[in-house]
Short mmCIF file of C-alpha atoms and ligand atoms in Angstrom, two decimals:
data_model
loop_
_atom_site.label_atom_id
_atom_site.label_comp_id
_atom_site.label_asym_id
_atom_site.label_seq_id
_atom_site.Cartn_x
_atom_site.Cartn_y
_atom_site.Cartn_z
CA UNK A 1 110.11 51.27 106.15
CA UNK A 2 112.71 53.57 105.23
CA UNK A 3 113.71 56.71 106.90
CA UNK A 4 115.05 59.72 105.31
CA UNK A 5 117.05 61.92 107.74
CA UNK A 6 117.74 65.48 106.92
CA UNK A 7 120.77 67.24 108.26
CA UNK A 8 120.28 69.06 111.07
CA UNK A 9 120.83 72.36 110.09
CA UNK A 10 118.24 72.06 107.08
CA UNK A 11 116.28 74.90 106.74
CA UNK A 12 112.23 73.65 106.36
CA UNK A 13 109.82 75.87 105.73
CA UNK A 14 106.58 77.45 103.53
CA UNK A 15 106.34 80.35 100.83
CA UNK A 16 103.44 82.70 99.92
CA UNK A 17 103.89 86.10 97.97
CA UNK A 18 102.66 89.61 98.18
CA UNK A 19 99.75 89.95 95.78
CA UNK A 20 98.72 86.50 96.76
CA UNK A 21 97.88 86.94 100.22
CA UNK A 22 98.59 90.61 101.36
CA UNK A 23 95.18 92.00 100.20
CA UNK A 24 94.97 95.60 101.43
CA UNK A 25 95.85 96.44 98.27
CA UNK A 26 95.02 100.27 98.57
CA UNK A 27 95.45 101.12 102.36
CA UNK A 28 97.63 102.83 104.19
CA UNK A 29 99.40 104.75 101.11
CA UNK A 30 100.02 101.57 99.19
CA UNK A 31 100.18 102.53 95.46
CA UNK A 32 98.75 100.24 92.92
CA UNK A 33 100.75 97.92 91.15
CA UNK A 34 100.38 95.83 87.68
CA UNK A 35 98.71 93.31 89.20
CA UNK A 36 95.82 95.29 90.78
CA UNK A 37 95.54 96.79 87.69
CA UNK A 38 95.23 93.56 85.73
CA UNK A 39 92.96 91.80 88.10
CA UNK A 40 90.68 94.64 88.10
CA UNK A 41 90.25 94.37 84.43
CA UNK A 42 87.16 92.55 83.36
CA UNK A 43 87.83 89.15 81.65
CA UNK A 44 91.89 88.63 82.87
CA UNK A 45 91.12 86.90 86.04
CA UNK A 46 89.49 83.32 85.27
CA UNK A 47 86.83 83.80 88.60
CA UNK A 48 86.76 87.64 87.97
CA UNK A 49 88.47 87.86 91.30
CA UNK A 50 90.67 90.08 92.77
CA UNK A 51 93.96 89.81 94.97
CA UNK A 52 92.11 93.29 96.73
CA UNK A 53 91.28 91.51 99.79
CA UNK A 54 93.04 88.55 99.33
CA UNK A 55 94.30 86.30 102.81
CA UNK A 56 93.63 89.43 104.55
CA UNK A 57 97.30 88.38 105.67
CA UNK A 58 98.38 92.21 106.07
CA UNK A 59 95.69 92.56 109.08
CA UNK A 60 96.08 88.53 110.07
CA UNK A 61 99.92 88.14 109.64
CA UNK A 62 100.28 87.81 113.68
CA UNK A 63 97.75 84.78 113.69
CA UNK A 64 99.50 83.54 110.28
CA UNK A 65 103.02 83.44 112.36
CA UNK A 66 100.81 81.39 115.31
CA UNK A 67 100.07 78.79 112.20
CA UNK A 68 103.83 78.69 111.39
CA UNK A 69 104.78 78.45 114.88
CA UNK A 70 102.33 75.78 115.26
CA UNK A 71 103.48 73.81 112.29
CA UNK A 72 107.34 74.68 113.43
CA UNK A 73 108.07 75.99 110.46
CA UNK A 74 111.63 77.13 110.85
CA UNK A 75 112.02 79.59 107.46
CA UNK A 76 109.40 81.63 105.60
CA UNK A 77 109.97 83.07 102.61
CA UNK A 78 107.29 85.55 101.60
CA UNK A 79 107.62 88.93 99.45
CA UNK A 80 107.78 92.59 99.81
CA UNK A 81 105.40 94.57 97.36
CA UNK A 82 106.88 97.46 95.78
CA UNK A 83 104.24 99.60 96.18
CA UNK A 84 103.64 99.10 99.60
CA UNK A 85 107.43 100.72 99.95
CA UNK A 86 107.48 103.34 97.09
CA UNK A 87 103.61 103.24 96.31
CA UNK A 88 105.40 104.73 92.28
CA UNK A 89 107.96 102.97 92.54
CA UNK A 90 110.84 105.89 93.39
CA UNK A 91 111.04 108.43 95.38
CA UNK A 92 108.47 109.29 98.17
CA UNK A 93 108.31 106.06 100.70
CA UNK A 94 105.11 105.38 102.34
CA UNK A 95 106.37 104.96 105.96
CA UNK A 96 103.11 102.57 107.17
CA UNK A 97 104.00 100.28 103.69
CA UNK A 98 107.43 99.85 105.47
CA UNK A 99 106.56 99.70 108.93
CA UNK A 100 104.29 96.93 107.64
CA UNK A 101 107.52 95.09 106.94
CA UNK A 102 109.11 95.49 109.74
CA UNK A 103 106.47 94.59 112.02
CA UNK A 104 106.30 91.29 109.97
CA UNK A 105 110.11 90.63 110.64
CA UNK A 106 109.91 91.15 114.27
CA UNK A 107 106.92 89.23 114.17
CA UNK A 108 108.62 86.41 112.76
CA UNK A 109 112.50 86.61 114.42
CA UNK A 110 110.24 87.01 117.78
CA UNK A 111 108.72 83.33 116.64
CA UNK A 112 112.25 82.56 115.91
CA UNK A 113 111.63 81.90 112.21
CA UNK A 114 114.15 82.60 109.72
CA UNK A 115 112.91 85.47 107.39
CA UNK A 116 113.66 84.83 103.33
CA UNK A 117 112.94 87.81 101.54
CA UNK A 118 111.40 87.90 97.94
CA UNK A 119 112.18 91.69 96.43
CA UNK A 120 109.90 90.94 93.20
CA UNK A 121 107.10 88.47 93.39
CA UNK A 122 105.43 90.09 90.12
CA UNK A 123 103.66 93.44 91.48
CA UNK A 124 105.60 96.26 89.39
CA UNK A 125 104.30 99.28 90.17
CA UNK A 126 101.67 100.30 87.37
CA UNK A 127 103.65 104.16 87.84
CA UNK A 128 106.38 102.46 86.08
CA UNK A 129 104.41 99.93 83.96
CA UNK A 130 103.23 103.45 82.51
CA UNK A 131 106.77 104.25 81.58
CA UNK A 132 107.38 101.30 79.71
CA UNK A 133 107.81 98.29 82.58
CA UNK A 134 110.63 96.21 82.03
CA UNK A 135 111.33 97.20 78.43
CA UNK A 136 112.38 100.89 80.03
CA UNK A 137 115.85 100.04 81.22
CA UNK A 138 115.10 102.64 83.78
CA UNK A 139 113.26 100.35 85.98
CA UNK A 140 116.23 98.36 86.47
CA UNK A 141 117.68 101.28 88.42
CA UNK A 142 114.38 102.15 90.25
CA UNK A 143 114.33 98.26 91.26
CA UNK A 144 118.30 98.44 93.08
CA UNK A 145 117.06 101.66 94.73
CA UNK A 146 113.93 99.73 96.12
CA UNK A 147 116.28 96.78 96.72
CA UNK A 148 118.79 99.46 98.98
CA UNK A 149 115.73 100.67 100.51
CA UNK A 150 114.82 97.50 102.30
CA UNK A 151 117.94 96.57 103.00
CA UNK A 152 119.13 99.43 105.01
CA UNK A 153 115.64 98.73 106.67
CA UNK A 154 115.43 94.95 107.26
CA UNK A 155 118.91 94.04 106.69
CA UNK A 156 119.54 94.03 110.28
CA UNK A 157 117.10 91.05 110.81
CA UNK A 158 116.78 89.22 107.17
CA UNK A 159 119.55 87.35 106.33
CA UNK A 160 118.40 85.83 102.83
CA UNK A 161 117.39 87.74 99.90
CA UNK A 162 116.48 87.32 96.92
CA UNK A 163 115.53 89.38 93.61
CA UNK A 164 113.33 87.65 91.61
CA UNK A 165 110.89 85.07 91.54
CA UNK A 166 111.00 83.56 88.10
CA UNK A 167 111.90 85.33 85.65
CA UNK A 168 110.87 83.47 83.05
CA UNK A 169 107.37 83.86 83.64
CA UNK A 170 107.30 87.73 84.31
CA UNK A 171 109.03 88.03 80.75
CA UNK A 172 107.13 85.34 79.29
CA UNK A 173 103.83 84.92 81.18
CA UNK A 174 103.43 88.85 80.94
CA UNK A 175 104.48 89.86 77.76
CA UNK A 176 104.34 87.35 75.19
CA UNK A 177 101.45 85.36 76.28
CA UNK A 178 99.35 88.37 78.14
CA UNK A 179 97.92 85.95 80.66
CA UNK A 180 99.62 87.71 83.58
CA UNK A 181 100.05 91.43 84.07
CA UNK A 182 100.93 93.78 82.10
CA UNK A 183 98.65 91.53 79.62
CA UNK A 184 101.00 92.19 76.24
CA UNK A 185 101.55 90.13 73.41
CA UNK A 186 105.31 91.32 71.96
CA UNK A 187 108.02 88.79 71.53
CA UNK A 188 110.28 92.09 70.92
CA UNK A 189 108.98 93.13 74.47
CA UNK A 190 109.13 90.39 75.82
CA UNK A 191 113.01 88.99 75.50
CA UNK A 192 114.03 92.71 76.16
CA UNK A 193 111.87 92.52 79.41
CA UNK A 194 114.18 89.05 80.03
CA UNK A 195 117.52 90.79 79.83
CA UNK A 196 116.83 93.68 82.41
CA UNK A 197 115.28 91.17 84.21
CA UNK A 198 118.58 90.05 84.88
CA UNK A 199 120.12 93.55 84.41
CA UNK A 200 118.44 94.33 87.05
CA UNK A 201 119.02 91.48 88.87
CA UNK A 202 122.93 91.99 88.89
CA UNK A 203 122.41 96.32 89.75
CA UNK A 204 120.16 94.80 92.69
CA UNK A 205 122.70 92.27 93.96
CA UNK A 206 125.25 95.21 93.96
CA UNK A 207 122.94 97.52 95.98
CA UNK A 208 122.39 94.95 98.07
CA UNK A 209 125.86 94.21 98.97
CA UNK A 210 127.18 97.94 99.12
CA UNK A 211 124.43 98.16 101.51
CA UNK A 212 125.36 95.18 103.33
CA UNK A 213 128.20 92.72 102.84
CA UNK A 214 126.87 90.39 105.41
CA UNK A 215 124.03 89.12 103.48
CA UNK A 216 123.39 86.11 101.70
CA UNK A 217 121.98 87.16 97.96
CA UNK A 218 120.12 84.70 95.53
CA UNK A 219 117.64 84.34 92.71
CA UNK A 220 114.77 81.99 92.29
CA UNK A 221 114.13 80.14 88.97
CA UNK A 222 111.44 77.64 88.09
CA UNK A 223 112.97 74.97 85.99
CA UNK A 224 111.00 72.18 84.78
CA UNK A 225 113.79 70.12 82.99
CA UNK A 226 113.52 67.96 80.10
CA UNK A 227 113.23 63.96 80.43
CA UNK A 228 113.74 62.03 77.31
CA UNK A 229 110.72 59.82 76.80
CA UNK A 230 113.36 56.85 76.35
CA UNK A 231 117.11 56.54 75.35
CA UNK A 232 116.74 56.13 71.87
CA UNK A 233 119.40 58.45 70.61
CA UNK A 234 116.66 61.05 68.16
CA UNK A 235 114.21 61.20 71.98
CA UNK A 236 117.77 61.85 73.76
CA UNK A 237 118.73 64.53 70.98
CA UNK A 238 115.58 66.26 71.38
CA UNK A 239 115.70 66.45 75.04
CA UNK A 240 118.61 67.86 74.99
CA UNK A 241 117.48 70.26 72.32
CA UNK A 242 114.31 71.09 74.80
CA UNK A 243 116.76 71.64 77.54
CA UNK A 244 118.83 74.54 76.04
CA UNK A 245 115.30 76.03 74.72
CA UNK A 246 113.15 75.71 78.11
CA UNK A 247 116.34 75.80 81.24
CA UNK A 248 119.03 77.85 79.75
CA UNK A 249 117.99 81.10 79.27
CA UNK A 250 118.63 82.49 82.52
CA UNK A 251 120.95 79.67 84.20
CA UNK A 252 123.77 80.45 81.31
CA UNK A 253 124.02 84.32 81.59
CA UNK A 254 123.34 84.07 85.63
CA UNK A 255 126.17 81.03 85.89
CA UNK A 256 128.30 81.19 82.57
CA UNK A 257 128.12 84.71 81.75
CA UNK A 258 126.39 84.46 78.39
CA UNK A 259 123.40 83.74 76.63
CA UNK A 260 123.23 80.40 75.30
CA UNK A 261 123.90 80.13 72.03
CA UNK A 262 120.64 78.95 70.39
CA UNK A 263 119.09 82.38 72.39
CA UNK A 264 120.73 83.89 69.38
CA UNK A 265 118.91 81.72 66.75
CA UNK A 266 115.95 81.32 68.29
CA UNK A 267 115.16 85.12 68.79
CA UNK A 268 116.57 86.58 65.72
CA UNK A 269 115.53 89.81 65.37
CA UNK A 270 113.68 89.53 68.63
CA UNK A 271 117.62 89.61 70.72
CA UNK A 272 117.14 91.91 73.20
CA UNK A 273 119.82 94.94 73.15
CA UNK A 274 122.92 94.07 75.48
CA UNK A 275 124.74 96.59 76.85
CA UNK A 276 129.14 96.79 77.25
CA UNK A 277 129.17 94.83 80.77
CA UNK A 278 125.67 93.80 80.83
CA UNK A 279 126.63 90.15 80.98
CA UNK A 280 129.66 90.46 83.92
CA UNK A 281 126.99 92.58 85.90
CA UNK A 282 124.38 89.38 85.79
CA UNK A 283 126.50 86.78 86.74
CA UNK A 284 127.91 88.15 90.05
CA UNK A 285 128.49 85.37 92.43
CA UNK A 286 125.74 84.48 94.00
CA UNK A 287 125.08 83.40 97.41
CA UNK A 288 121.98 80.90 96.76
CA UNK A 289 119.73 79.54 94.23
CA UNK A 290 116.48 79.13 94.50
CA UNK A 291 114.83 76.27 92.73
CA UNK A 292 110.89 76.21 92.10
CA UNK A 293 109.76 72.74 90.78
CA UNK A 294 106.44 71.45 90.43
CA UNK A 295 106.35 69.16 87.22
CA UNK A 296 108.45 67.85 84.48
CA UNK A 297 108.75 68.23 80.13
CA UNK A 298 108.89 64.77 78.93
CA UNK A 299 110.22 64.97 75.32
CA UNK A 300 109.98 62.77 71.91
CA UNK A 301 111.60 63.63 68.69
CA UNK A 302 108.35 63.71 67.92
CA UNK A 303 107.53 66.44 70.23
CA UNK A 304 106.16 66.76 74.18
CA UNK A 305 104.03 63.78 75.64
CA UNK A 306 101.43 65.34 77.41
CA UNK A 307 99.64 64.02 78.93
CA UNK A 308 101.68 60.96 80.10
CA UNK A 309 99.88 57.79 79.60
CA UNK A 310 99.70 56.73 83.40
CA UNK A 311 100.86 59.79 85.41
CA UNK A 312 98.67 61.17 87.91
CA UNK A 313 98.39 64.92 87.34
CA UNK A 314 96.91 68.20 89.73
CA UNK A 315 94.41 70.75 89.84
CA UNK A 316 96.65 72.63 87.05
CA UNK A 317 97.10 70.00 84.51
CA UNK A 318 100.56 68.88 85.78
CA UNK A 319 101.72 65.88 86.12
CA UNK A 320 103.16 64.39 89.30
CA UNK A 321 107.01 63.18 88.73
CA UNK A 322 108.92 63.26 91.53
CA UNK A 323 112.37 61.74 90.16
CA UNK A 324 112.53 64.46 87.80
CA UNK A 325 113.13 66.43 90.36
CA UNK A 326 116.20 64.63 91.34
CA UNK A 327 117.26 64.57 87.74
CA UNK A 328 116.79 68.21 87.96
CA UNK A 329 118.99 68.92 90.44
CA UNK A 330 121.82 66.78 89.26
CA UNK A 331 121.60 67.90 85.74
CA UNK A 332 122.06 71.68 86.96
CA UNK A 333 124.56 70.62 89.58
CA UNK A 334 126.70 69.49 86.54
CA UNK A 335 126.64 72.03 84.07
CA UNK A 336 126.98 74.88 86.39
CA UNK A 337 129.05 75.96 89.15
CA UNK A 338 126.01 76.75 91.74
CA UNK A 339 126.07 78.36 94.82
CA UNK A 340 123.72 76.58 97.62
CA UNK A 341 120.73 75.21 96.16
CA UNK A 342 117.25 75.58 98.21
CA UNK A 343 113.83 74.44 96.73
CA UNK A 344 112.03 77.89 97.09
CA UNK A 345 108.57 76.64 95.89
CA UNK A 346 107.18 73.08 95.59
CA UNK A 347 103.66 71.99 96.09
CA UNK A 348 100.81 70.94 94.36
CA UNK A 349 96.61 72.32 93.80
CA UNK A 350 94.13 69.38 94.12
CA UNK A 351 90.57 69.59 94.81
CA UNK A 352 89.79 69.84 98.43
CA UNK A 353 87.08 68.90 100.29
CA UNK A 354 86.14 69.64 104.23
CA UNK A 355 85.25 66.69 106.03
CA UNK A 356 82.28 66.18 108.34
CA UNK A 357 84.92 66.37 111.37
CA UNK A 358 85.98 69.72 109.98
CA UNK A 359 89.36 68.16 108.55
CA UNK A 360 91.19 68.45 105.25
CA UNK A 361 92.47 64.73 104.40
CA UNK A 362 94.11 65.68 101.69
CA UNK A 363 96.43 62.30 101.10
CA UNK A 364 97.52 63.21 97.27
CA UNK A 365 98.90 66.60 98.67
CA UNK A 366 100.62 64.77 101.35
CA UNK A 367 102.09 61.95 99.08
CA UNK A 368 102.99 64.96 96.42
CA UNK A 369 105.48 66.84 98.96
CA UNK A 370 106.63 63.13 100.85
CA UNK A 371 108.08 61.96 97.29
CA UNK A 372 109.32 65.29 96.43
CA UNK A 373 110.89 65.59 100.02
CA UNK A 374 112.30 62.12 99.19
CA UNK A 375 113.66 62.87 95.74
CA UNK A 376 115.80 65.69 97.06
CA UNK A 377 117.60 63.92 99.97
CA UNK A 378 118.66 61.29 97.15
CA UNK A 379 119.76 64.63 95.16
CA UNK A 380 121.61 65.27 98.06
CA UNK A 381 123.66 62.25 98.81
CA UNK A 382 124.21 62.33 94.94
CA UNK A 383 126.20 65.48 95.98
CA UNK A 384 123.83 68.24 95.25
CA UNK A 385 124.25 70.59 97.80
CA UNK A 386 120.45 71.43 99.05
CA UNK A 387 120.17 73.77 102.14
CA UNK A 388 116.63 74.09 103.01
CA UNK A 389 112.86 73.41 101.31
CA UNK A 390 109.77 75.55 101.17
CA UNK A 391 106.48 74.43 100.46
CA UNK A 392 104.05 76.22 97.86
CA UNK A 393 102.20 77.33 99.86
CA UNK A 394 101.74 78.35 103.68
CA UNK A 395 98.22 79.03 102.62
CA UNK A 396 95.27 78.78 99.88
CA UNK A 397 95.80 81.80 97.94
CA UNK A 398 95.28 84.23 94.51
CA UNK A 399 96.28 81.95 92.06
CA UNK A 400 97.25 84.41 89.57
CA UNK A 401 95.01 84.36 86.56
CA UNK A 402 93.43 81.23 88.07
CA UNK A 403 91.66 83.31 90.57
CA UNK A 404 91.03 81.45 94.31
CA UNK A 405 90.07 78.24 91.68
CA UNK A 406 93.11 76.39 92.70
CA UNK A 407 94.07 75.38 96.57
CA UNK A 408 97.90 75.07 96.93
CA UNK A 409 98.11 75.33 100.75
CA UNK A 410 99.25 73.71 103.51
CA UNK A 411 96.67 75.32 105.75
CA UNK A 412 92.76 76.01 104.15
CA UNK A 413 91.60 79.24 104.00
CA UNK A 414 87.69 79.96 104.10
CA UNK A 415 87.73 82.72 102.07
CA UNK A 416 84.19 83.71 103.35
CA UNK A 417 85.60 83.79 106.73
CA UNK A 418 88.75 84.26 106.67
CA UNK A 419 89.17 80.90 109.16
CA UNK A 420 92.30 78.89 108.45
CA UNK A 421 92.29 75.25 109.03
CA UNK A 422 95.51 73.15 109.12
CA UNK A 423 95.32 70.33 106.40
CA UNK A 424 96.40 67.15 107.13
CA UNK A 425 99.35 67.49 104.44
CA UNK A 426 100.40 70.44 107.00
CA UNK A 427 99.76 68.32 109.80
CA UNK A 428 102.17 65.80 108.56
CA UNK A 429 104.59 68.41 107.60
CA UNK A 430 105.00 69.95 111.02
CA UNK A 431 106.09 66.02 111.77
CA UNK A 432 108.44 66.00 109.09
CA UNK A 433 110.00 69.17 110.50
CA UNK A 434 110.21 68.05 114.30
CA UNK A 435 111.74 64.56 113.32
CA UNK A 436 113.83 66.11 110.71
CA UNK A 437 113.14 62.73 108.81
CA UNK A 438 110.67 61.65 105.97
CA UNK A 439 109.41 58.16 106.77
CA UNK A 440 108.57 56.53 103.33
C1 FCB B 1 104.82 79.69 90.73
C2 FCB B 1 104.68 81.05 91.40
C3 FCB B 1 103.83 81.04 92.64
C4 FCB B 1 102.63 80.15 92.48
C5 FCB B 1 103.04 78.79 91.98
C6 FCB B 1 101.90 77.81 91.84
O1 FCB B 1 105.13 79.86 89.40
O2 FCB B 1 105.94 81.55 91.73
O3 FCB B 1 103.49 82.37 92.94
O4 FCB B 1 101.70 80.75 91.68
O5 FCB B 1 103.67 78.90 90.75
#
């Protein structure tokens, strides 16, 4: 047997998001956001649910601390919706939407768990969707207002922030493939919605900061990498070639300060317009960098292998490759100058079942998150500098335009009953956590 000891500092812990577990999506002033309005379109949501009611987590979020304290989770990283706040986005505040917040943050420094704070987990409010979203350039500034806003409000008691949860997929998922809110189809949109991503990315970090120095500021990015199939030299070529295309869109301007230079080629006419000092604004120093990982590109000359003869894969069609993640982290470690890594989101949807005795064994869950655990301590004594590790997720939850189809949790939800039932992949996490060690 080997054991795997984590320093003792390392900061373990579980991630949800706003739309995906708040529910009480119009109460108590909240205004509606893109995603309410896309779920409650017929035909967007593969279940026709919504995220309306959710984990019910804004009326259960004291019990849902009792499950973290009970699995000792020592970090939570969650997100703030938008609306909630500034129910359109600027201007009037909705004081319950805030006091929510801060009832959640005294809830959780009370349990003694570290708060880490999400800004944008996807929910733009549909008052400025109806202005033009992203594209407008106005949002950006609307977005370090809201940023201020809860700082000067929870800055006191959160010490980690972040802006965004990947990029990537709000530009890409939202408005060149349509499958996530807003719904469009527009490559033009779409790369311009990229850059003020990270305009407003760099405005936020610099709201944040003239708000409070004291703070510790980050992004999150979901980066799947891109393994050569072998080492012939034409697979190894084309990896690399899938590397600039899939990882480097954000890491270059956020680390380097520019675009990479196939963006250029690649988007033609579709390059988004840059403004004089748009590029030193995004790549501020950073304090953190949050790293979601959940599966691997494995690349031919002749194109992606998927599936991989031989690899296990989950509930998503993903398949299971735990060194990549290593890889991963090295790779980036390299070619960038990084600020402290932490994996913000890792995790894995399989089919569960409740046993006779009431329990979730869910063993390919549990060996999912063991090898992944695994992978990044070798990352570490490779030299990559990894902080802390949340699981996706706390809970089962709205899985976007999967509906409640796919169970990423830690801890079941009946969504019937609202009951939540720790699986045994949580149960073996809160060991993990107390013994600081992975036994493999
Ligand atoms: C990530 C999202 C998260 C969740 C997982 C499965 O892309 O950040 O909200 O949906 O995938």
């Amino acid at each position: 047997m080997t054991l795997h000891s984590f320093p003792h500092n390392f900061l373990w812990g579980a991630a949800t998001a706003s739309y995906q577990i708040e529910g009480a999506w119009n109460e108590d002033g909240k205004g509606e956001s893109i995603w309410d309005r896309f779920s409650h379109t017929p035909g967007k949501i593969s279940d026709n649910s919504t995220g309306d009611v959710a984990c019910d987590h804004y009326h259960r979020y004291q019990d849902d601390i009792a499950l973290m304290r009970r699995l000792g989770l020592k970090a939570y990283r969650f997100s703030t919706s938008w609306t909630r706040a500034l129910p359109l986005g600027r201007g009037r505040l909705n004081p319950s939407g805030l006091d929510f917040y801060d009832r959640l943050v005294d809830a959780l420094c009370a349990a003694n768990i570290e708060p880490f704070l999400t800004l944008y987990h996807w929910d733009l409010p549909q008052a400025l969707q109806d202005e033009g979203g992203w594209e407008n350039r106005n949002t950006c500034h609307a977005f370090a207002d809201y940023a201020a806003l809860l700082v000067k409000r929870l800055g006191d008691r959160v010490k980690y922030w972040t802006t965004f949860n990947e990029p990537s997929v709000v530009a890409l998922d939202g408005n060149l493939m349509g499958e996530h809110a807003p719904g469009l189809q527009d490559p033009r949109v779409a790369f311009q919605v990229a850059h003020h991503l990270m305009v407003a990315h760099g405005l936020a970090v610099q709201a944040i900061r003239a708000a409070n120095p004291s703070l510790e500021v980050g992004i999150v990015l979901n980066l799947w990498g891109a393994d050569a199939a072998s080492e012939d030299p034409a697979d190894v070529a084309a990896a690399n070639v899938a590397w600039e295309r899939s990882e480097t869109h954000f890491l270059d301007p956020l680390f380097k300060g520019h675009y990479a230079p196939y963006a250029y080629e690649l988007l033609g006419d579709n390059m988004p317009k840059i403004q004089d000092g748009d590029m030193a604004l995004i790549a501020q120093k950073l304090d953190t960098l949050g790293v979601n990982f959940y599966s691997r590109n494995l690349i031919t000359a002749d194109g992606n292998i998927d599936p991989v003869p031989g690899s296990e894969y989950t509930e998503m069609g993903w398949e299971v490759c735990a060194p990549a993640l290593r890889r991963l982290l090295n790779r980036i470690n390299k070619e960038y100058r990084l600020p402290p890594i932490y994996i913000t989101e890792n995790g894995a949807a399989f089919k569960d079942e409740v046993s006779a005795d009431g329990k979730i064994h869910d063993p390919r869950r549990l060996d999912y998150l063991k090898n992944h655990f695994i992978q990044t301590r070798l990352a570490m004594q490779d030299g990559v500098d990894v902080r802390g590790y949340f699981v996706w997720s706390l809970l089962d939850n709205f899985e976007w335009g999967h509906g409640f189809t796919k169970r990423f949790g830690i801890v079941r939800v009946d969504y019937e009953t609202q009951q939540r039932t720790i699986k045994d992949s949580g149960e073996w996490y809160a060991d993990v956590i107390k013994n600081n060690t992975v036994m493999e």
